[in-house]
XYZ file of C-alpha atoms in Angstrom:
681
model
C -54.259 -59.692 -35.267
C -56.002 -62.267 -33.225
C -52.763 -63.187 -31.508
C -52.091 -59.618 -30.471
C -55.616 -59.029 -29.234
C -55.594 -62.193 -27.207
C -52.203 -61.311 -25.619
C -53.376 -57.854 -24.499
C -56.607 -59.233 -23.063
C -54.526 -61.718 -21.195
C -52.406 -58.948 -19.619
C -55.525 -57.107 -18.571
C -56.952 -60.022 -16.640
C -56.426 -60.667 -12.981
C -53.961 -63.385 -11.883
C -56.723 -64.964 -9.759
C -59.032 -65.662 -12.754
C -56.778 -67.525 -15.122
C -59.408 -70.059 -15.961
C -62.020 -67.459 -16.682
C -59.550 -65.615 -18.774
C -58.873 -68.672 -20.883
C -62.515 -69.145 -21.539
C -62.969 -65.471 -22.277
C -60.169 -65.643 -24.809
C -61.935 -68.369 -26.750
C -65.185 -66.486 -26.766
C -63.556 -63.178 -27.648
C -61.638 -64.845 -30.420
C -64.823 -65.812 -32.068
C -66.309 -62.417 -31.622
C -63.270 -60.742 -33.011
C -63.185 -63.095 -35.915
C -66.664 -62.201 -36.727
C -65.918 -58.531 -36.349
C -62.898 -58.741 -38.537
C -64.684 -60.589 -41.004
C -67.316 -57.897 -41.049
C -65.232 -54.653 -40.667
C -61.487 -55.265 -41.395
C -58.466 -53.196 -39.883
C -59.275 -49.712 -38.392
C -57.261 -46.709 -36.809
C -56.466 -46.591 -32.986
C -59.342 -45.639 -30.804
C -59.547 -43.441 -27.740
C -56.740 -43.617 -25.102
C -57.798 -45.843 -22.280
C -54.495 -46.858 -20.645
C -50.750 -46.019 -20.359
C -47.459 -47.602 -19.320
C -44.264 -45.877 -17.947
C -40.834 -47.466 -18.229
C -38.365 -48.233 -16.862
C -38.573 -49.016 -13.182
C -34.865 -48.065 -12.612
C -32.114 -48.181 -10.013
C -29.969 -44.986 -10.186
C -26.929 -43.574 -8.421
C -27.785 -40.362 -6.584
C -27.479 -37.396 -8.907
C -27.600 -39.395 -12.184
C -30.362 -39.206 -14.845
C -32.765 -41.590 -16.594
C -34.956 -40.951 -19.683
C -38.484 -42.152 -18.900
C -40.878 -43.394 -21.620
C -44.709 -43.404 -21.594
C -46.898 -45.464 -24.060
C -50.700 -45.031 -24.489
C -53.253 -47.675 -25.562
C -56.891 -47.669 -26.780
C -59.539 -50.134 -25.712
C -58.339 -52.581 -28.311
C -54.805 -52.420 -26.989
C -53.555 -50.483 -29.858
C -50.809 -47.850 -29.307
C -52.146 -44.326 -29.155
C -49.729 -41.392 -29.702
C -49.564 -39.269 -26.530
C -47.709 -36.242 -25.107
C -47.944 -36.860 -21.365
C -47.321 -34.433 -18.524
C -44.562 -35.703 -16.239
C -44.485 -35.304 -12.433
C -43.002 -36.762 -9.249
C -45.459 -38.172 -6.744
C -43.336 -39.686 -3.974
C -39.972 -37.876 -4.143
C -36.708 -39.430 -5.102
C -35.726 -36.844 -7.654
C -36.959 -34.413 -10.261
C -38.293 -34.746 -13.821
C -38.603 -32.316 -16.706
C -41.233 -32.047 -19.458
C -39.254 -34.348 -21.768
C -39.410 -37.133 -19.205
C -35.739 -36.837 -18.160
C -35.551 -37.927 -14.499
C -32.681 -36.767 -12.201
C -32.060 -38.874 -9.088
C -32.034 -36.976 -5.768
C -29.390 -37.128 -3.043
C -31.286 -39.327 -0.572
C -30.999 -43.071 -1.256
C -34.133 -45.260 -1.009
C -36.991 -46.991 -2.895
C -39.440 -44.450 -4.265
C -42.459 -46.589 -5.377
C -44.667 -45.279 -8.218
C -43.008 -41.882 -7.903
C -42.662 -41.093 -11.626
C -46.098 -40.186 -13.065
C -47.051 -39.654 -16.756
C -50.531 -38.165 -17.235
C -52.797 -37.450 -20.195
C -56.052 -36.028 -18.999
C -57.451 -38.436 -16.454
C -55.306 -41.315 -17.743
C -51.960 -41.871 -15.993
C -49.278 -44.450 -15.424
C -46.397 -44.739 -12.882
C -42.901 -46.117 -12.459
C -40.790 -46.783 -9.347
C -37.197 -45.564 -8.711
C -34.525 -46.961 -6.421
C -31.752 -44.361 -5.462
C -28.433 -45.752 -4.322
C -25.265 -43.881 -3.024
C -22.461 -42.877 -5.409
C -18.755 -43.680 -5.218
C -16.725 -42.927 -2.053
C -15.753 -39.232 -2.098
C -14.805 -38.292 1.499
C -13.821 -39.972 4.748
C -14.694 -38.533 8.171
C -12.878 -39.741 11.307
C -14.587 -39.336 14.686
C -14.156 -38.141 17.354
C -11.970 -35.104 16.631
C -10.360 -33.378 18.374
C -9.898 -35.680 21.349
C -7.977 -35.202 24.609
C -6.306 -38.286 26.102
C -4.130 -38.893 29.087
C -0.796 -40.650 28.645
C -1.339 -44.373 27.955
C -5.114 -44.134 27.604
C -7.011 -45.421 24.543
C -9.655 -44.089 22.175
C -11.816 -45.961 19.627
C -11.891 -44.012 16.367
C -14.458 -44.655 13.613
C -14.357 -43.754 9.957
C -17.430 -43.032 7.828
C -17.367 -42.688 4.042
C -19.592 -40.415 2.005
C -20.265 -39.946 -1.633
C -20.174 -36.546 -3.300
C -23.782 -35.961 -2.164
C -22.950 -36.670 1.445
C -24.526 -40.144 1.499
C -22.887 -42.794 3.641
C -20.814 -45.186 1.572
C -19.663 -48.367 3.243
C -15.911 -48.959 2.911
C -13.036 -50.730 4.641
C -10.287 -48.241 5.569
C -6.658 -48.551 6.654
C -5.714 -46.908 10.025
C -2.405 -45.169 10.663
C -0.703 -42.463 12.857
C 1.068 -39.853 10.737
C 2.116 -37.049 13.174
C 3.015 -38.896 16.376
C 1.233 -38.853 19.690
C 0.699 -42.596 20.012
C -0.156 -45.765 18.055
C -3.306 -47.234 16.445
C -4.347 -50.786 15.534
C -6.195 -52.023 12.477
C -9.555 -51.591 14.177
C -9.037 -47.882 14.909
C -8.127 -48.254 18.611
C -5.574 -45.481 19.428
C -3.219 -45.608 22.449
C -1.726 -42.252 23.615
C 2.063 -42.067 23.912
C 4.205 -40.568 26.691
C 4.987 -37.244 25.068
C 2.550 -34.460 25.978
C 1.357 -32.216 23.183
C -1.230 -31.573 20.490
C -0.847 -33.732 17.394
C -2.838 -32.181 14.579
C -4.450 -34.614 12.080
C -2.315 -37.472 13.390
C -4.969 -40.256 13.269
C -5.662 -41.191 9.639
C -8.129 -43.537 7.927
C -7.488 -44.047 4.214
C -9.039 -45.903 1.299
C -7.522 -45.675 -2.127
C -6.396 -42.081 -2.518
C -8.881 -40.708 0.050
C -7.991 -39.847 3.650
C -9.751 -38.681 6.787
C -7.956 -37.421 9.912
C -8.462 -36.605 13.592
C -6.435 -34.474 16.033
C -5.242 -35.818 19.388
C -4.052 -33.840 22.421
C -2.034 -35.913 24.872
C -2.151 -34.566 28.418
C 0.087 -35.485 31.341
C -0.656 -38.488 33.391
C -1.352 -38.433 37.100
C 0.996 -36.392 39.300
C 3.951 -38.579 40.215
C 6.511 -36.167 41.730
C 7.011 -32.593 42.987
C 10.332 -30.721 42.732
C 10.937 -27.707 44.988
C 13.424 -24.975 43.973
C 15.810 -23.525 44.941
C 17.290 -26.539 46.690
C 19.336 -26.073 48.757
C 18.760 -22.405 49.599
C 21.115 -20.266 51.694
C 20.069 -16.985 53.333
C 20.711 -14.767 56.286
C 18.656 -14.448 59.442
C 15.329 -12.743 58.728
C 15.832 -12.855 54.960
C 12.982 -14.014 52.685
C 13.167 -16.503 49.825
C 10.506 -17.373 47.227
C 10.186 -21.124 46.633
C 8.462 -22.736 43.647
C 7.094 -26.231 43.072
C 7.009 -28.132 39.760
C 4.867 -31.264 39.368
C 5.552 -34.050 36.848
C 3.890 -37.305 35.803
C 5.678 -40.652 35.599
C 6.978 -39.780 32.146
C 8.486 -36.461 33.266
C 5.761 -34.260 31.797
C 4.899 -31.121 33.770
C 1.616 -31.381 35.650
C -0.076 -28.182 36.767
C -0.618 -27.999 40.505
C -1.366 -25.580 43.330
C 0.540 -26.977 46.297
C 0.132 -26.330 49.971
C 3.390 -25.082 51.526
C 4.628 -25.981 54.981
C 7.798 -26.065 57.082
C 8.621 -29.557 58.320
C 11.947 -29.195 60.143
C 12.031 -25.579 61.349
C 14.263 -22.763 60.170
C 11.551 -20.169 59.621
C 7.997 -19.679 58.390
C 6.368 -19.980 54.971
C 3.187 -18.650 53.399
C 1.082 -21.794 52.765
C -0.376 -20.362 49.554
C 2.537 -18.504 47.916
C 5.642 -20.380 49.104
C 7.373 -17.209 50.409
C 9.730 -18.347 53.175
C 11.186 -16.076 55.894
C 14.244 -17.344 57.751
C 14.159 -17.420 61.545
C 16.838 -16.248 63.973
C 18.519 -19.620 64.457
C 21.523 -20.153 62.184
C 21.705 -23.789 61.029
C 20.992 -26.172 58.152
C 17.389 -27.417 58.057
C 17.248 -30.539 55.879
C 14.122 -31.022 53.741
C 12.287 -28.437 55.809
C 10.427 -26.760 52.947
C 7.516 -28.991 51.860
C 5.131 -28.564 48.920
C 2.159 -30.970 48.992
C -0.531 -31.744 46.418
C -2.796 -34.640 47.238
C -0.625 -37.544 48.354
C 2.508 -36.244 46.607
C 5.116 -33.995 48.272
C 8.442 -32.376 47.404
C 11.021 -30.859 49.763
C 13.975 -28.469 49.884
C 16.780 -27.821 52.373
C 17.452 -24.390 53.880
C 20.686 -23.097 55.429
C 20.272 -19.998 57.608
C 23.514 -18.045 58.138
C 24.366 -15.821 61.066
C 23.926 -12.083 60.314
C 26.860 -10.367 58.588
C 28.549 -7.517 60.463
C 26.883 -4.148 59.799
C 28.461 -0.712 60.084
C 27.137 0.993 63.216
C 29.401 3.996 63.919
C 32.070 6.185 62.272
C 34.683 8.048 64.317
C 36.498 10.981 62.687
C 39.897 12.089 63.977
C 41.466 14.373 64.977
C 38.494 15.896 66.750
C 38.459 18.745 67.665
C 41.404 20.256 65.810
C 42.865 23.742 65.162
C 44.109 24.631 61.680
C 45.741 27.882 60.614
C 43.888 29.868 57.958
C 44.701 28.477 54.494
C 46.454 25.548 56.155
C 45.697 21.860 55.648
C 44.798 18.919 57.881
C 44.494 15.214 57.041
C 41.424 13.604 58.599
C 40.828 9.867 59.095
C 37.663 7.831 59.711
C 37.262 4.472 61.482
C 34.065 2.391 61.186
C 32.840 -0.157 63.765
C 29.954 -2.658 63.871
C 27.463 -2.995 66.722
C 29.955 -5.036 68.737
C 32.670 -2.409 68.476
C 34.657 -4.434 65.946
C 36.402 -2.372 63.258
C 34.374 -2.381 60.038
C 36.298 -1.482 56.833
C 34.904 1.624 55.096
C 35.777 4.016 52.260
C 33.958 7.142 53.416
C 32.840 10.132 51.395
C 34.161 13.390 52.888
C 32.211 16.656 52.940
C 32.232 20.020 54.764
C 28.784 20.801 56.180
C 29.267 23.894 58.384
C 31.918 25.932 56.572
C 35.500 26.606 57.568
C 37.152 25.373 54.392
C 37.036 22.598 51.807
C 37.944 18.905 51.806
C 38.960 16.322 49.225
C 35.912 14.017 48.993
C 38.076 10.908 48.598
C 41.245 11.458 50.654
C 39.868 13.592 53.520
C 42.535 16.286 53.110
C 41.043 19.497 54.543
C 42.104 23.027 53.511
C 41.099 25.792 55.931
C 39.533 28.976 54.596
C 40.828 32.471 55.362
C 37.963 33.267 57.734
C 38.652 32.567 61.414
C 36.287 30.804 63.796
C 35.128 27.491 65.274
C 33.101 25.296 62.912
C 31.256 22.667 64.969
C 30.880 19.203 63.383
C 31.833 20.623 60.009
C 33.919 17.658 58.862
C 31.629 14.761 57.829
C 32.639 11.223 56.813
C 29.773 9.129 55.372
C 29.414 5.454 54.442
C 25.933 4.351 53.478
C 23.513 5.749 56.058
C 26.171 6.160 58.781
C 28.186 9.366 59.352
C 30.838 10.699 61.730
C 31.815 14.321 62.424
C 34.697 16.483 63.637
C 34.969 20.136 64.728
C 37.556 22.529 63.249
C 38.815 25.836 64.663
C 40.492 28.052 62.052
C 43.194 30.250 63.630
C 45.136 33.259 62.333
C 48.430 32.845 60.461
C 51.493 34.726 61.796
C 52.443 37.268 59.116
C 55.060 35.636 56.930
C 56.097 36.558 53.431
C 54.351 34.085 51.157
C 54.441 35.562 47.640
C 56.188 38.235 45.566
C 54.508 39.701 42.480
C 56.704 41.454 39.893
C 55.214 44.040 37.508
C 54.907 44.667 34.658
C 54.629 41.067 33.571
C 55.354 40.717 30.805
C 57.362 43.876 30.227
C 57.999 44.950 26.643
C 61.250 46.828 25.914
C 62.913 47.799 22.675
C 66.403 46.439 22.150
C 68.767 48.645 24.182
C 65.846 50.306 25.965
C 65.050 50.266 29.678
C 62.110 49.266 31.872
C 61.521 49.914 35.558
C 60.232 46.815 37.334
C 58.501 46.810 40.708
C 57.675 44.111 43.258
C 55.081 43.663 46.044
C 55.318 41.030 48.805
C 52.240 39.525 50.480
C 51.593 37.113 53.382
C 49.459 33.991 53.248
C 46.261 35.990 53.618
C 47.129 38.239 50.709
C 48.073 41.190 52.880
C 50.989 43.372 51.782
C 54.148 42.283 53.586
C 56.807 45.025 53.719
C 60.201 43.759 52.633
C 63.190 44.639 50.498
C 64.138 42.837 47.318
C 67.290 41.798 45.519
C 66.885 42.060 41.755
C 68.542 39.671 39.309
C 68.370 38.226 35.824
C 68.135 34.461 35.341
C 71.575 33.668 33.924
C 70.163 30.763 31.890
C 67.535 33.012 30.263
C 69.195 36.423 29.932
C 67.656 39.242 27.909
C 69.468 42.178 29.463
C 70.764 43.536 32.789
C 69.070 44.879 35.908
C 70.050 47.056 38.834
C 70.119 44.737 41.884
C 68.743 47.465 44.154
C 66.270 49.468 42.040
C 64.939 46.922 39.507
C 65.825 49.151 36.517
C 66.160 46.782 33.545
C 68.183 47.483 30.392
C 67.329 45.300 27.365
C 70.043 43.598 25.386
C 70.470 43.851 21.650
C 68.785 40.548 20.746
C 65.012 40.655 20.290
C 62.994 37.814 21.789
C 60.810 36.633 24.692
C 62.757 35.974 27.894
C 60.437 33.956 30.117
C 60.644 34.649 33.885
C 64.076 36.206 33.508
C 63.503 39.148 35.903
C 63.553 38.069 39.550
C 62.828 39.850 42.805
C 64.008 37.840 45.847
C 63.506 38.160 49.598
C 64.835 35.311 51.665
C 63.554 32.059 50.187
C 60.683 33.718 48.299
C 60.978 34.964 44.710
C 58.756 36.624 42.153
C 59.377 36.517 38.409
C 58.487 38.441 35.278
C 58.917 37.862 31.577
C 60.595 40.415 29.297
C 59.800 40.816 25.601
C 62.667 42.571 23.822
C 61.553 44.056 20.521
C 63.756 45.086 17.671
C 64.028 48.867 17.229
C 62.091 50.108 14.195
C 64.438 51.149 11.356
C 65.173 54.779 10.542
C 62.859 55.913 7.755
C 63.919 58.679 5.334
C 61.329 61.277 4.282
C 63.439 62.271 1.255
C 62.385 65.550 -0.353
C 59.686 66.002 2.339
C 62.285 66.304 5.123
C 62.399 70.172 5.218
C 58.606 70.479 5.006
C 56.624 71.455 8.057
C 53.486 71.006 5.947
C 53.015 68.875 2.823
C 49.513 68.994 1.327
C 47.780 67.734 -1.802
C 44.705 69.928 -2.312
C 44.992 72.961 -0.016
C 46.820 74.477 2.971
C 44.816 76.789 5.278
C 45.628 78.595 8.517
C 43.835 80.363 11.320
C 44.803 83.831 12.556
C 48.568 83.978 13.029
C 48.925 80.297 12.205
C 52.689 79.878 11.755
C 54.858 77.317 9.947
C 58.528 77.503 10.932
C 59.609 75.354 8.011
C 59.105 74.890 4.285
C 55.558 74.557 2.937
C 54.895 72.209 -0.009
C 51.682 71.702 -2.012
C 51.083 69.288 -4.890
C 49.019 69.098 -6.993
C 47.198 72.048 -5.333
C 47.715 75.569 -6.707
C 47.577 77.992 -3.751
C 48.450 78.354 -0.041
C 46.166 80.321 2.307
C 47.657 83.827 2.561
C 46.679 83.893 6.217
C 49.497 81.436 6.908
C 52.728 82.882 8.326
C 55.480 80.893 6.627
C 59.053 81.112 7.909
C 60.477 79.000 5.119
C 60.274 78.366 1.395
C 57.026 77.647 -0.463
C 56.947 74.965 -3.149
C 53.655 75.100 -5.053
C 53.323 72.098 -7.387
C 56.922 72.361 -8.434
C 59.448 69.573 -8.872
C 60.354 69.677 -5.142
C 56.699 69.407 -4.060
C 56.022 66.616 -6.534
C 59.090 64.634 -5.375
C 58.155 65.297 -1.735
C 54.760 63.620 -2.330
C 56.519 60.618 -3.909
C 59.037 60.283 -1.039
C 56.341 60.808 1.578
C 54.223 58.035 0.016
C 57.231 55.678 0.035
C 57.860 56.419 3.720
C 54.125 55.980 4.457
C 54.081 52.514 2.881
C 57.303 51.515 4.654
C 56.053 52.589 8.070
C 52.583 51.062 7.616
C 54.201 47.798 6.538
C 56.367 47.356 9.666
C 55.355 44.299 11.781
C 53.205 45.278 14.752
C 54.770 44.540 18.144
C 52.103 46.106 20.366
C 48.323 46.513 20.055
C 46.626 49.575 21.590
C 43.147 51.145 21.402
C 43.724 54.261 23.556
C 47.020 55.965 24.392
C 45.447 58.156 27.076
C 47.697 58.573 30.098
C 49.969 55.677 29.123
C 53.759 55.408 28.940
C 55.124 53.675 25.862
C 58.580 52.395 25.009
C 60.109 52.217 21.554
C 58.343 49.888 19.115
C 55.664 49.548 16.464
C 52.112 50.014 17.751
C 48.931 49.127 15.854
C 45.354 49.920 16.740
C 42.562 47.665 18.014
C 40.094 48.067 16.514
C 42.063 48.949 13.430
C 39.748 51.845 12.518
C 41.040 54.530 14.892
C 43.363 55.470 17.751
C 42.351 57.811 20.565
C 44.722 59.810 22.732
C 42.308 62.012 24.654
C 44.460 62.143 27.765
C 47.838 62.461 26.148
C 50.679 59.946 26.304
C 54.319 59.655 27.393
C 56.956 58.154 25.116
C 59.991 56.728 26.955
C 63.175 56.302 24.942
C 64.778 54.289 27.720
C 67.924 56.429 27.500
C 68.345 55.782 23.781
C 68.226 58.984 21.705
C 67.689 56.863 18.599
C 64.637 55.059 19.945
C 61.936 54.938 17.222
C 58.188 55.011 17.883
C 55.767 54.064 15.108
C 51.985 54.261 15.603
C 50.002 52.599 12.795
C 46.391 53.864 12.713
C 44.074 51.949 10.365
C 41.674 54.840 9.810
C 41.346 57.996 11.934
C 43.654 59.501 14.579
C 41.697 61.723 16.997
C 43.458 63.421 19.944
C 42.811 66.090 22.581
C 45.841 65.608 24.779
C 49.593 66.180 24.606
C 52.651 64.028 23.935
C 55.523 64.030 26.436
C 59.009 62.655 25.733
C 61.245 61.097 28.394
C 64.271 58.828 28.461
C 66.021 60.836 25.723
C 63.220 60.140 23.237
C 63.131 62.632 20.321
C 60.185 63.937 18.270
C 62.010 63.328 14.985
C 61.877 59.563 15.685
C 58.106 59.493 16.332
C 55.790 58.590 13.395
C 51.997 58.748 13.315
C 50.949 56.788 10.200
C 47.220 57.383 9.601
C 45.015 55.460 7.144
C 42.602 58.353 6.588
C 42.515 61.655 8.530
C 44.321 62.968 11.604
C 42.635 65.474 13.925
C 44.954 66.909 16.620
C 43.283 68.986 19.319
C 44.644 70.777 22.385
C 48.070 70.963 23.933
C 51.310 70.175 22.206
C 51.805 67.299 19.815
C 55.111 65.707 18.872
C 56.220 63.651 15.899
C 55.741 63.242 12.177
C 52.121 62.832 11.025
C 51.816 60.947 7.704
C 48.114 60.893 6.779
C 46.577 59.346 3.677
C 43.952 62.136 3.369
C 43.655 65.233 5.605
C 45.399 66.652 8.681
C 43.748 69.200 11.015
C 45.400 70.975 13.976
C 42.523 72.420 16.027
C 42.611 75.790 17.795
C 46.031 76.751 19.193
C 47.551 73.279 18.920
C 51.302 73.254 18.392
C 53.197 70.557 16.550
C 56.895 69.796 16.862
C 57.192 67.595 13.829
C 55.641 67.475 10.375
C 52.086 67.427 8.962
C 52.339 65.450 5.694
C 49.039 64.731 3.827
C 49.193 62.554 0.707
C 45.803 63.205 -0.968
C 44.017 65.848 1.131
C 44.342 69.259 2.734
C 46.293 70.426 5.784
C 44.577 72.874 8.137
C 46.130 74.535 11.194
C 44.465 76.856 13.656
C 46.195 79.653 15.492
C 49.057 77.459 16.627
C 52.333 76.718 14.921
C 54.424 73.944 13.398
C 58.160 73.634 14.029
C 60.526 71.055 12.606
C 61.848 68.646 15.275
């Protein structure tokens, strides 16, 4: 116990009083001996002092557990629970005494404080940087001219951003130049931006810098185009390109000038305008920037010949109406030398028309003088000529033959006519010689009258009929149709009327033939019948059957002619169908021409209704017994006299005093006649 007490007293004494302390130890030893001898060992007394440990050196961001010990006046350890704090920075500390080093290196003297009441103790902390974490290369980015140098530096930092000394290795990784071991970079000859090309590395860490290499001083100027060739007064834009000694483009704004003549140039833009002197001007175009210049040679050519006039010939000229005239155009330059042209031809003041390419003019029919009407144009230059259109002496120019085509039944006849006209379209009186083309045929024709007789072979004979006068001919085509076959009416042949439901008559309506009705039961007693009646007997029934057979045969014949209205027309033998197919009108009557053939057959196929108010006339030996009106629904005959056999699917009506030379045969409906009469053909 004495040893311990003496040691602690020794620590408490000043270093400048060592001798006094030694003496005090001897004295205190005696005192303590006496005390011990009197009292013995006792518990710790009141806290009078403290110590804090350790005084540490820490890497920034690391931790250190601090310890505080308390003592009483006798130097005995006193249990304490100190309050911890930081007095001079350097880090932070928690209530358990755990110290965390800050990020700023340095010596923080007596910064850690442990306090119990008014008693405290302190410890010092030294903060040092951590391990190398990043490398920063400066300057970056940097712009250097070709061949110039730049000193780069590299600075290392720990994870807290504190500078960490290191020795790096320099290199160039993306071109742009070279670097030595001390970080001195020399720019290369190739202009460009080299991203992150300068690199400082240590271990696995790297830092980079970007270098932009710019052209060196202007060394040359190139002027384009060179050489340049142009005509007198023509302009040419020149450009200048500057380059350094390594061939890199250097931006420049040159001053333009003309050194050896040849024209003028805009000093700012380089737009050159050739003068009037044709020659070669060597290195006359000059572009200057500072002490450097570039040149170009200019050749100025004499002006090319330019079209000045166009002469049109003949001029003036007279052309007969509807006649033609070939025009020509000659171009000349300002010196009167012929200049080749391909003019565009037009007519500007009437008188006719002209081929826009060849210049062939065709006069119109109207007479007169048309001043400067012919125009030949090339570019902006035109020439003109005047045309006088004169009358044409009347000369036969054309012959038109009608009808064309003409349709004739085999063996039938057709009268052809012809009209001659002059070049103006006026009728030109003349006589014609008629003929048939021997290579085409189709029939015969009277050479004087034009009366044509069809042959026996059906067909189309193109341009076979000819009317000729002198050297002029007109032609017409003939269509020869086969004659429709004879159709038997069987048991219905003696019937003037054949009905299905009823037969009625007006006052004195007369039938000069047999009357048949089936399946109807009675005939109007008003009818005057000069023949035999067959009311739904075997004859009437068979007549309906035979009539239906004839109806189907006639309706099934191929159509050779299409008509919508027979009014006032003349028709040759053949099979006619309606257009539209619903009905056929004959309000003005019609003429049927047998062409001299008493066996000529006429068949008129009516899709729906036949409605008439006129009369039928027969010429050319045509006969009523060979005329058939085949009606899809009802036939209504009104006015005048009607000829032929009417075969209707439903009803037949003869209005008023209409007379019929033929038959009225109705398959499913009634037959009604007015006050007229029916007589067998």
